[in-house]
mmCIF file of C-alpha atoms and ligand atoms in Angstrom:
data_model
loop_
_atom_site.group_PDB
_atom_site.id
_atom_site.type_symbol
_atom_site.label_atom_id
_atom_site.label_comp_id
_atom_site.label_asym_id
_atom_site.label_seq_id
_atom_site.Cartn_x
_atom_site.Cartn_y
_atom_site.Cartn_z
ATOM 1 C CA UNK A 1 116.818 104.776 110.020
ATOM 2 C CA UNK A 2 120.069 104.620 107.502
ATOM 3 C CA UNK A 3 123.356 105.381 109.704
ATOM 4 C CA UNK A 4 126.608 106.178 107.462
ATOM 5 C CA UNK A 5 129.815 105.255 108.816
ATOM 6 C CA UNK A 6 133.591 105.471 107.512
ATOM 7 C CA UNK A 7 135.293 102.041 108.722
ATOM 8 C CA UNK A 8 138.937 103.910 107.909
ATOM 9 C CA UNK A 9 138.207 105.879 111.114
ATOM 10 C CA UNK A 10 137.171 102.609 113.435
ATOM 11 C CA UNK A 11 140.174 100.687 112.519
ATOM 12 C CA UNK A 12 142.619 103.378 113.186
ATOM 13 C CA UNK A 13 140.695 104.426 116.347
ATOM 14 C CA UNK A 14 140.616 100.372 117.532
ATOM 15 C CA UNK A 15 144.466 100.124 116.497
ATOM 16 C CA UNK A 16 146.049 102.930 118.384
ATOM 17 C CA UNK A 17 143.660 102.066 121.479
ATOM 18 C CA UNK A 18 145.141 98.637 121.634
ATOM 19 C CA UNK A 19 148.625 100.547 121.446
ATOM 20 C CA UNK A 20 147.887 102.467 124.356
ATOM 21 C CA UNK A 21 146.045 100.197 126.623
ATOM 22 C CA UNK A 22 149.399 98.220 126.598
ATOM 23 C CA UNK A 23 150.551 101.287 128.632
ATOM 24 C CA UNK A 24 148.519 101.520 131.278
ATOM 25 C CA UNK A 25 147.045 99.381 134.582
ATOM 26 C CA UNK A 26 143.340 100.765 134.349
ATOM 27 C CA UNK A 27 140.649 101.305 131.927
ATOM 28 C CA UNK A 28 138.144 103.834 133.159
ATOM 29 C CA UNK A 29 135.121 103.802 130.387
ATOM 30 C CA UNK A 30 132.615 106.065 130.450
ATOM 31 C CA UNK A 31 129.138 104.948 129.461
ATOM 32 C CA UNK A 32 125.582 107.573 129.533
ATOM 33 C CA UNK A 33 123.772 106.527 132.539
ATOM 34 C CA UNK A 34 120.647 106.876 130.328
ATOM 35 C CA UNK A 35 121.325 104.243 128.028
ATOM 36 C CA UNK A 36 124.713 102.215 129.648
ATOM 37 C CA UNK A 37 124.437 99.437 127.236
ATOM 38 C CA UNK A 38 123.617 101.676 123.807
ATOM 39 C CA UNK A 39 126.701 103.849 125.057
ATOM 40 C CA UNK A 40 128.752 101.066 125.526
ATOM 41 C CA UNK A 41 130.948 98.914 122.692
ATOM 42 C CA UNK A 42 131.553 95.376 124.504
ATOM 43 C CA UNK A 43 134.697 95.093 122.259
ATOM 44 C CA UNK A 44 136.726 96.829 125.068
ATOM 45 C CA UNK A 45 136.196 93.521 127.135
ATOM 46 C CA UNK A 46 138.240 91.650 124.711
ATOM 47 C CA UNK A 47 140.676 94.595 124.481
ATOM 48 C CA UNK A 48 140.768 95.745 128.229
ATOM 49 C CA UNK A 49 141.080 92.383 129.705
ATOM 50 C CA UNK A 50 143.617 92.021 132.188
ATOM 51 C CA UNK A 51 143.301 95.714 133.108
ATOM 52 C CA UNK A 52 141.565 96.735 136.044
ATOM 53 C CA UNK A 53 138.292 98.096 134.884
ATOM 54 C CA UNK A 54 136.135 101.205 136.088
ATOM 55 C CA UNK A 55 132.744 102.195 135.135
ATOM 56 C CA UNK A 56 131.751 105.439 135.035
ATOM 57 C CA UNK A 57 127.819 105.968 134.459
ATOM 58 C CA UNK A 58 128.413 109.634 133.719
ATOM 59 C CA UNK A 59 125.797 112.282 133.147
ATOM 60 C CA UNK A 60 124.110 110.612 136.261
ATOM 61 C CA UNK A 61 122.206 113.937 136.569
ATOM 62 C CA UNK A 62 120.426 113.079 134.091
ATOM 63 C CA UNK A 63 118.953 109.654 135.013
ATOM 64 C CA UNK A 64 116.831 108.231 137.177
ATOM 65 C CA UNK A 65 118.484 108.259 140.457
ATOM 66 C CA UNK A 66 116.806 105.022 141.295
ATOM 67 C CA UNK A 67 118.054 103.369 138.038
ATOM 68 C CA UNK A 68 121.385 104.393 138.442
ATOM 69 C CA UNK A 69 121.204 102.516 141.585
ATOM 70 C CA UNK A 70 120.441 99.333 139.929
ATOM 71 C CA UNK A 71 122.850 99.707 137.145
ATOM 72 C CA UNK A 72 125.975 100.576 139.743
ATOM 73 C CA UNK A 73 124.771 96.808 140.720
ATOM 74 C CA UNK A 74 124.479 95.328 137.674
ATOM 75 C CA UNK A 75 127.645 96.321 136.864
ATOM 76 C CA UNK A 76 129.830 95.852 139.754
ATOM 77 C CA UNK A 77 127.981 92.152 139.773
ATOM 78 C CA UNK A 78 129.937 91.863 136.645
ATOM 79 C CA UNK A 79 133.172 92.321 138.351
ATOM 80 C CA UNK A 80 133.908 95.948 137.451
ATOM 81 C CA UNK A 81 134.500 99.411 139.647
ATOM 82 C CA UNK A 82 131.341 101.531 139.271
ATOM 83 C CA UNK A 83 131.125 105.362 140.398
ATOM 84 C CA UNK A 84 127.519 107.891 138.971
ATOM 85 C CA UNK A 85 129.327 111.067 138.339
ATOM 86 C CA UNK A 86 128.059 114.256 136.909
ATOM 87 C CA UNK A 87 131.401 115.385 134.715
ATOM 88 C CA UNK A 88 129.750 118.939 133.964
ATOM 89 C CA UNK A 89 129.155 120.712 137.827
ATOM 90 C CA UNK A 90 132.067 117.390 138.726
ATOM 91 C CA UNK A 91 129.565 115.645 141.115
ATOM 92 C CA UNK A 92 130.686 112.197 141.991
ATOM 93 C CA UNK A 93 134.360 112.929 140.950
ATOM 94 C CA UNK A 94 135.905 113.175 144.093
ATOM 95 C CA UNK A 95 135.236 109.240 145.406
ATOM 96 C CA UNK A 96 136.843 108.424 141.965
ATOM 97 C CA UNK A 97 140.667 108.425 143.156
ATOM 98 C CA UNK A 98 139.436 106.271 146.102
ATOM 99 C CA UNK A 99 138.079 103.956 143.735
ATOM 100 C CA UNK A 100 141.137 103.639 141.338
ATOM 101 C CA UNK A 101 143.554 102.885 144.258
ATOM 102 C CA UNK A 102 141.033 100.130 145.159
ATOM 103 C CA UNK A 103 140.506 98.586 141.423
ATOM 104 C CA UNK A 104 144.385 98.454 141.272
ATOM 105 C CA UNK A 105 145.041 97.045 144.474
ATOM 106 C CA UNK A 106 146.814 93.758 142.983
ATOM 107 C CA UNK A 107 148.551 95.837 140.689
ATOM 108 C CA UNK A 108 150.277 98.262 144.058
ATOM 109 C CA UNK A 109 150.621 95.415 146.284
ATOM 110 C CA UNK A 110 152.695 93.374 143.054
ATOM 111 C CA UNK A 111 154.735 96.753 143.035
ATOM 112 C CA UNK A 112 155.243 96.426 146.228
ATOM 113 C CA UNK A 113 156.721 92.980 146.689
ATOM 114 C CA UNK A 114 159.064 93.608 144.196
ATOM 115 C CA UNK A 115 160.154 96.397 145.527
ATOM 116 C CA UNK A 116 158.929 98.818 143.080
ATOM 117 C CA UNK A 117 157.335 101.664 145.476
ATOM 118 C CA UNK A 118 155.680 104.765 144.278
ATOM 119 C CA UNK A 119 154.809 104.038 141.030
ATOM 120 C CA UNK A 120 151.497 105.588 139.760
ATOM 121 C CA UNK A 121 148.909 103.743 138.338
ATOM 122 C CA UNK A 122 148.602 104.905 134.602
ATOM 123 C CA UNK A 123 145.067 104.812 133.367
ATOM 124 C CA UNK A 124 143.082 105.674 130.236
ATOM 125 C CA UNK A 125 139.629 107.331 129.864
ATOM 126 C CA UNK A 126 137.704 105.227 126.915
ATOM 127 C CA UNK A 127 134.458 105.809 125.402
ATOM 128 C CA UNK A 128 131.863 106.441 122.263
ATOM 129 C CA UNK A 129 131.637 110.031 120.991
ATOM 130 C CA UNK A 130 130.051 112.476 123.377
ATOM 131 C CA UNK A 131 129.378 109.902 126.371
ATOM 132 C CA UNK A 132 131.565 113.167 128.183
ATOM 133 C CA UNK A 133 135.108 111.939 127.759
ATOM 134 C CA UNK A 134 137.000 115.535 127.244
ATOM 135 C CA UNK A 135 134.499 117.272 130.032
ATOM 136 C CA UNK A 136 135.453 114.229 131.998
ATOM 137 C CA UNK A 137 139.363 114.827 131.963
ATOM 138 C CA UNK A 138 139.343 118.251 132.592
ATOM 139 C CA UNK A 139 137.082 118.002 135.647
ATOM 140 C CA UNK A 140 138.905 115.529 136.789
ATOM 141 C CA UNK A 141 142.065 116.558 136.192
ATOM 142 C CA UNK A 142 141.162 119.940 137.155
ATOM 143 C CA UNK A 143 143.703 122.710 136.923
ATOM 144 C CA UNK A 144 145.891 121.256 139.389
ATOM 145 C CA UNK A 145 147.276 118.778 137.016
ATOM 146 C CA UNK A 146 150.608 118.803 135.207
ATOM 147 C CA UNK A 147 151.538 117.378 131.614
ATOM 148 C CA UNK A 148 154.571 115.093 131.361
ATOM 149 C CA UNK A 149 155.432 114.199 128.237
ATOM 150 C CA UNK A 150 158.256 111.959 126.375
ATOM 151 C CA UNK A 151 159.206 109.769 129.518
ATOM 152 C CA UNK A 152 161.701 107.434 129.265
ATOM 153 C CA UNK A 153 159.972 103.767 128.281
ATOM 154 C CA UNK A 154 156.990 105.602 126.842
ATOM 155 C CA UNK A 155 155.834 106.025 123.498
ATOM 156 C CA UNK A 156 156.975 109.194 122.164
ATOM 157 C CA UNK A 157 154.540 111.676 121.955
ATOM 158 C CA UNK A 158 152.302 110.591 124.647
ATOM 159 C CA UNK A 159 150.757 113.142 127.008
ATOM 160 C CA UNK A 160 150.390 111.870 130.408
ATOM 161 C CA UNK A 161 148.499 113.852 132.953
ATOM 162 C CA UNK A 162 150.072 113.370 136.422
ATOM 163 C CA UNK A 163 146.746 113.911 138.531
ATOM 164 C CA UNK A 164 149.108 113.024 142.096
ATOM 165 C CA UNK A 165 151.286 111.476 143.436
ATOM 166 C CA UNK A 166 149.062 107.881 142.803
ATOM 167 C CA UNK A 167 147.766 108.450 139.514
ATOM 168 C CA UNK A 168 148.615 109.349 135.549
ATOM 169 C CA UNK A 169 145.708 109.674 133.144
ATOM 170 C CA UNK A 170 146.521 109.652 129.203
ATOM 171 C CA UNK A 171 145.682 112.707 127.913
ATOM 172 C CA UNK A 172 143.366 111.528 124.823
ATOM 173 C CA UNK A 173 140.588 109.182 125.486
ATOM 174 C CA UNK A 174 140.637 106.183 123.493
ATOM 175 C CA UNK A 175 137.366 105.982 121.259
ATOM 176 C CA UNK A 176 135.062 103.146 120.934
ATOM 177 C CA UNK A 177 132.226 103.125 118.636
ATOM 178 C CA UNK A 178 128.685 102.150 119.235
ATOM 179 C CA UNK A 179 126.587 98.547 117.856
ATOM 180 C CA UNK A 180 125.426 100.916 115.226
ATOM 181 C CA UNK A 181 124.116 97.675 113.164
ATOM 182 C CA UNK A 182 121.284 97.169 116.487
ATOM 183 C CA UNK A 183 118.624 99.373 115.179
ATOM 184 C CA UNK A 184 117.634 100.092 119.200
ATOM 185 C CA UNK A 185 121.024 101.165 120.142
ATOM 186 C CA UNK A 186 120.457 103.528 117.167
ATOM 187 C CA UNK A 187 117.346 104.579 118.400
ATOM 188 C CA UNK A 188 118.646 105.015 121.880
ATOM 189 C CA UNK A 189 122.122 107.283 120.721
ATOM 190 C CA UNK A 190 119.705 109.416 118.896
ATOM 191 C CA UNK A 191 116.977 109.598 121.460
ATOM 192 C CA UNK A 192 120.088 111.144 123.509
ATOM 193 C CA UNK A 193 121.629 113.102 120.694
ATOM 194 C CA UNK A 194 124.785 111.112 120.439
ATOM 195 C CA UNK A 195 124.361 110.999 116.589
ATOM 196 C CA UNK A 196 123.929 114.303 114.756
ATOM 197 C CA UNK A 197 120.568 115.094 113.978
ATOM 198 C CA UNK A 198 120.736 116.067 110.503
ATOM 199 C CA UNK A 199 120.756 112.317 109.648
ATOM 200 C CA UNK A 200 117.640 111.495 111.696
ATOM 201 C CA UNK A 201 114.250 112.095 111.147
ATOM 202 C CA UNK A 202 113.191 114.063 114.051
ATOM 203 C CA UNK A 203 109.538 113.318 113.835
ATOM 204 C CA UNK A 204 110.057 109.381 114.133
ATOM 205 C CA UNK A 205 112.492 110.241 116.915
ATOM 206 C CA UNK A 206 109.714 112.664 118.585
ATOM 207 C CA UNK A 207 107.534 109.962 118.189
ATOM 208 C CA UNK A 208 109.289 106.896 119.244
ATOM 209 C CA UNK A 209 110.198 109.365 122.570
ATOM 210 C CA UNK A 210 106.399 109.973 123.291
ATOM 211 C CA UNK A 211 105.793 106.173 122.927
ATOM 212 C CA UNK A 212 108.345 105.329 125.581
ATOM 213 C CA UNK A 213 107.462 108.076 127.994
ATOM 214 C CA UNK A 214 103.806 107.374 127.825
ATOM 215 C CA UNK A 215 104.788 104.352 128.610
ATOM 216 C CA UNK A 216 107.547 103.893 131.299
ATOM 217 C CA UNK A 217 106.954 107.967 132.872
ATOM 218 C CA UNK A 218 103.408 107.947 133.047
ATOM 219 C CA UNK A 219 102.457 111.778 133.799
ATOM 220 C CA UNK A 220 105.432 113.278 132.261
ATOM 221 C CA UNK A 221 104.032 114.297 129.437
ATOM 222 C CA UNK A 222 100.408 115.653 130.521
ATOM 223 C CA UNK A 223 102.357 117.281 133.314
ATOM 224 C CA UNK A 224 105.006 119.796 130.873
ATOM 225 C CA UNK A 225 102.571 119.793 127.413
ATOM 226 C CA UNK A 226 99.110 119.468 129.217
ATOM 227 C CA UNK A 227 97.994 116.887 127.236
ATOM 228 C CA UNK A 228 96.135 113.898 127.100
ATOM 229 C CA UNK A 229 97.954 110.738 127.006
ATOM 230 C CA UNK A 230 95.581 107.970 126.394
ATOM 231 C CA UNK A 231 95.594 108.965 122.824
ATOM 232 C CA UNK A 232 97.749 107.685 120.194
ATOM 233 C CA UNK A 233 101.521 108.559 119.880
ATOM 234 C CA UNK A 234 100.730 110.792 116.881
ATOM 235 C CA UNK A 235 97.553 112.566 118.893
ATOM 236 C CA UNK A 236 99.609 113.001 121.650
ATOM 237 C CA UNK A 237 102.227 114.294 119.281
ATOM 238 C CA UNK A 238 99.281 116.789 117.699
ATOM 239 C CA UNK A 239 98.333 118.559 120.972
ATOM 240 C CA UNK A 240 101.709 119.045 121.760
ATOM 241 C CA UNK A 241 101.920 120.805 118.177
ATOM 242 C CA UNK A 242 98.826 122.591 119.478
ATOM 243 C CA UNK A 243 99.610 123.570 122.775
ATOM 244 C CA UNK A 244 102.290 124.564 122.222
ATOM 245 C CA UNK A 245 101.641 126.660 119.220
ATOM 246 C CA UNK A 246 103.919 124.987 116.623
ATOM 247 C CA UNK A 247 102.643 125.722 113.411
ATOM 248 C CA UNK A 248 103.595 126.046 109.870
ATOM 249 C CA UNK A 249 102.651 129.113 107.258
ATOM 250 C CA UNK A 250 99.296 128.306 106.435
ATOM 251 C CA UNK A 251 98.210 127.410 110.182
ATOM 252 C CA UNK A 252 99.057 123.875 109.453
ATOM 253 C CA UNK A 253 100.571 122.051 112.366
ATOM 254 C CA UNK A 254 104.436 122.014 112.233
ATOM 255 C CA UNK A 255 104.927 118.283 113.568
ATOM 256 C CA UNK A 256 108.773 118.688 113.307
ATOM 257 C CA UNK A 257 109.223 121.476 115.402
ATOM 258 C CA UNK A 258 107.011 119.635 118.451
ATOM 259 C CA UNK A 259 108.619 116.604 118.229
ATOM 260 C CA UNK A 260 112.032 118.471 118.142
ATOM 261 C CA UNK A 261 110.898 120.082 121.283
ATOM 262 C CA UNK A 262 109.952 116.931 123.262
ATOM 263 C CA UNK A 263 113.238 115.759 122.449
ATOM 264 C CA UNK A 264 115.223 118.736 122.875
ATOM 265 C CA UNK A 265 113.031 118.509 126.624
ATOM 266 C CA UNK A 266 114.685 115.288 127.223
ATOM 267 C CA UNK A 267 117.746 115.659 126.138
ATOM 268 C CA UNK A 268 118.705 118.876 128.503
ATOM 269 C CA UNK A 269 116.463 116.930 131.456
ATOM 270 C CA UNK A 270 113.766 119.548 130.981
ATOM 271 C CA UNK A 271 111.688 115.923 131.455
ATOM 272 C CA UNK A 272 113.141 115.241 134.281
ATOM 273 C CA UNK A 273 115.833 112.690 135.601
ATOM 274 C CA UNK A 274 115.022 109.972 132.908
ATOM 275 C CA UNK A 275 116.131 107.004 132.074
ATOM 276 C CA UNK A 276 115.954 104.609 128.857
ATOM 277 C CA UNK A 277 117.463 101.444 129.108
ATOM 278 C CA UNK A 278 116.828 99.358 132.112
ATOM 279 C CA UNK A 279 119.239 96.562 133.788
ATOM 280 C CA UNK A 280 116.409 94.036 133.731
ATOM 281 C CA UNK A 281 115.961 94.157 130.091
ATOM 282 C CA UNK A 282 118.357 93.190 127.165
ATOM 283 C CA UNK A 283 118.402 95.742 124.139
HETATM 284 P P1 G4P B 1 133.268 113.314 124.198
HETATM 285 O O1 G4P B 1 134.600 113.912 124.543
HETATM 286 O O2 G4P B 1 133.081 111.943 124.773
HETATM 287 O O3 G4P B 1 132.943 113.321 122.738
HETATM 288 O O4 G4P B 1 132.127 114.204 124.921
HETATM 289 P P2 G4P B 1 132.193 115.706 125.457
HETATM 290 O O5 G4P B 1 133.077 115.803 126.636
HETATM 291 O O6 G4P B 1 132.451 116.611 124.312
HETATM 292 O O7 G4P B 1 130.689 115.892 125.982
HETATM 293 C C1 G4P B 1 129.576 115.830 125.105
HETATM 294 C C2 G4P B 1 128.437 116.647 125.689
HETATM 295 O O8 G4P B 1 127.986 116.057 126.912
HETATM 296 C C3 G4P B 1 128.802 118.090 126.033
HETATM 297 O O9 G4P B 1 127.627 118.860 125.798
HETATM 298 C C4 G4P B 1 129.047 118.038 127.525
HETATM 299 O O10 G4P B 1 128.859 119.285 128.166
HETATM 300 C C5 G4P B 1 127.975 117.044 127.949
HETATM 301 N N1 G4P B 1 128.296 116.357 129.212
HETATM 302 C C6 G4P B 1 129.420 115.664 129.511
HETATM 303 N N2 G4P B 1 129.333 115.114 130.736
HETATM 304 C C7 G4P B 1 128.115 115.472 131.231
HETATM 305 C C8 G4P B 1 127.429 115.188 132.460
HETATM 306 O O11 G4P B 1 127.901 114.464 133.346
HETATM 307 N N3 G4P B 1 126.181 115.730 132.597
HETATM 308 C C9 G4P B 1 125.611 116.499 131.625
HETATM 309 N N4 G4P B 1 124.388 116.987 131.861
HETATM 310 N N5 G4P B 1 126.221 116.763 130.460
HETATM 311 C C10 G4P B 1 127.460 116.261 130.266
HETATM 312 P P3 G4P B 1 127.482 119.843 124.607
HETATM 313 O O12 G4P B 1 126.051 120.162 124.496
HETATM 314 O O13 G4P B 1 128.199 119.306 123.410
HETATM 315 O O14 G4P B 1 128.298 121.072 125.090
HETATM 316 P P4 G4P B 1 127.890 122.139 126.209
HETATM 317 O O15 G4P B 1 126.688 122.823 125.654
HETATM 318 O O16 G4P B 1 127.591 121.428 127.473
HETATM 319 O O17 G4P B 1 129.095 122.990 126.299
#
């Protein structure tokens, strides 16, 4: 698969990021709990480094509970904050202000002994396109929240959003963009429709989905097309065609439109809670 991608874009993104992490105590980066190394962009190691750091493995509700489990370990085991939420319905979200006076504790208590009291921890929400950074703001800042703008010793023009008394969230998320050039993480972002799918070719994704679910979900499949999965990706892919009555004018089988709806399945966890990348294994 061929992925186009305008550089002008990444550099300015990267550029005002490092601007605007100079602002603020905490990075909070959002990765998809289904794939949390795909949806990540280890560059914001190198640029976040000497902030605290919070994971967020958001759209938790869609992966496997279990695996979520294992990567809140894996990560925290790397030295960072970890909380599963579910941005949408705002599951999770709650613990999160908890967890941000905790990954900033240095940070208050250096306040503190120099006699600096009350001052919020400022944070910024990072991520790749559609990991749920803008459904992630307004859950959590709710409707509560007030804007404060053009304070004295900040950048002009920056929106802060004053969440309380403890904490100030910048109002745009910082972007980071995916190891496009790893032809798995561009497997994986497509396999959860983080890249658009008019430059994909939906059969191979179909395909390459089937393969992995036969493999690590035994069951799923037989159980929502009723069919048989000890055949071959592409036989499995052809009584899903039939079964489900996807056909072309002429009668022929319409292999497209199945494999767009085992993806489609997936992606809106008609599937199930499913996950794609494991903690054990590298991509
Ligand atoms: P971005 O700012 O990082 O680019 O992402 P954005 O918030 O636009 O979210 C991208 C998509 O992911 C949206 O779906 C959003 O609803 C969905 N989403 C975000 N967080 C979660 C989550 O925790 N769980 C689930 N299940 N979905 C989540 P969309 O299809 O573009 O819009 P919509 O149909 O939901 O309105």
């Amino acid at each position: 698969m061929n992925y186009q991608w305008y550089p002008g874009h990444m550099t300015k993104a990267r550029r005002m990021m490092q601007e605007d992490i100079k602002l603020i105590d905490l990075v909070i980066e959002l990765v998809d709990a289904r794939i949390p190394l795909s949806s990540r962009n280890p560059d914001i190691d190198e640029l976040g480094k000497n902030k605290a750091r919070l994971i967020l493995l958001n759209k938790a509700d869609l992966a496997n509970e279990k695996q979520n489990e294992l990567w809140s370990a894996y990560f925290k085991e790397k030295g960072f904050f970890v909380v599963k939420v579910n941005s949408k319905n705002g599951t999770g979200i709650k613990a999160i202000n908890g967890v941000i006076q905790e990954a900033c504790q240095e940070k208050i208590e250096r306040d503190r002994r120099r006699g600096i009291k009350n001052r919020p921890v400022r944070a910024m929400v990072v991520g790749i396109p559609n990991v749920g950074k803008s459904t992630f703001i307004n859950t959590f800042a709710g409707k509560a929240c007030t804007k404060t703008g053009n304070k004295p010793g900040v950048t002009k023009g920056k929106q802060w959003i004053r969440l309380n008394k403890n904490v100030e969230l910048l109002d745009t998320p910082g972007i980071l963009w995916p190891k496009f050039e790893d032809q798995t993480v561009g497997l994986h972002l497509a396999m959860v429709g983080s890249i658009k799918d008019e430059i994909l070719n939906v059969d191979e994704l179909g395909i390459q989905l089937i393969h992995f679910l036969k493999e690590h979900y035994k069951g799923v499949l037989a159980e929502r097309y009723e069919c048989d999965e000890s055949g071959t990706d592409v036989e499995v892919l052809e009584q899903i065609a039939v079964n489900r009555g996807c056909r072309l004018k002429g009668n022929d089988l319409d292999y497209a439109k199945a494999a767009s709806t085992v993806v489609e399945d997936f992606r809106s966890g008609r599937l199930g809670k499913i996950t794609i990348e494991f903690p054990e294994r590298k991509v």
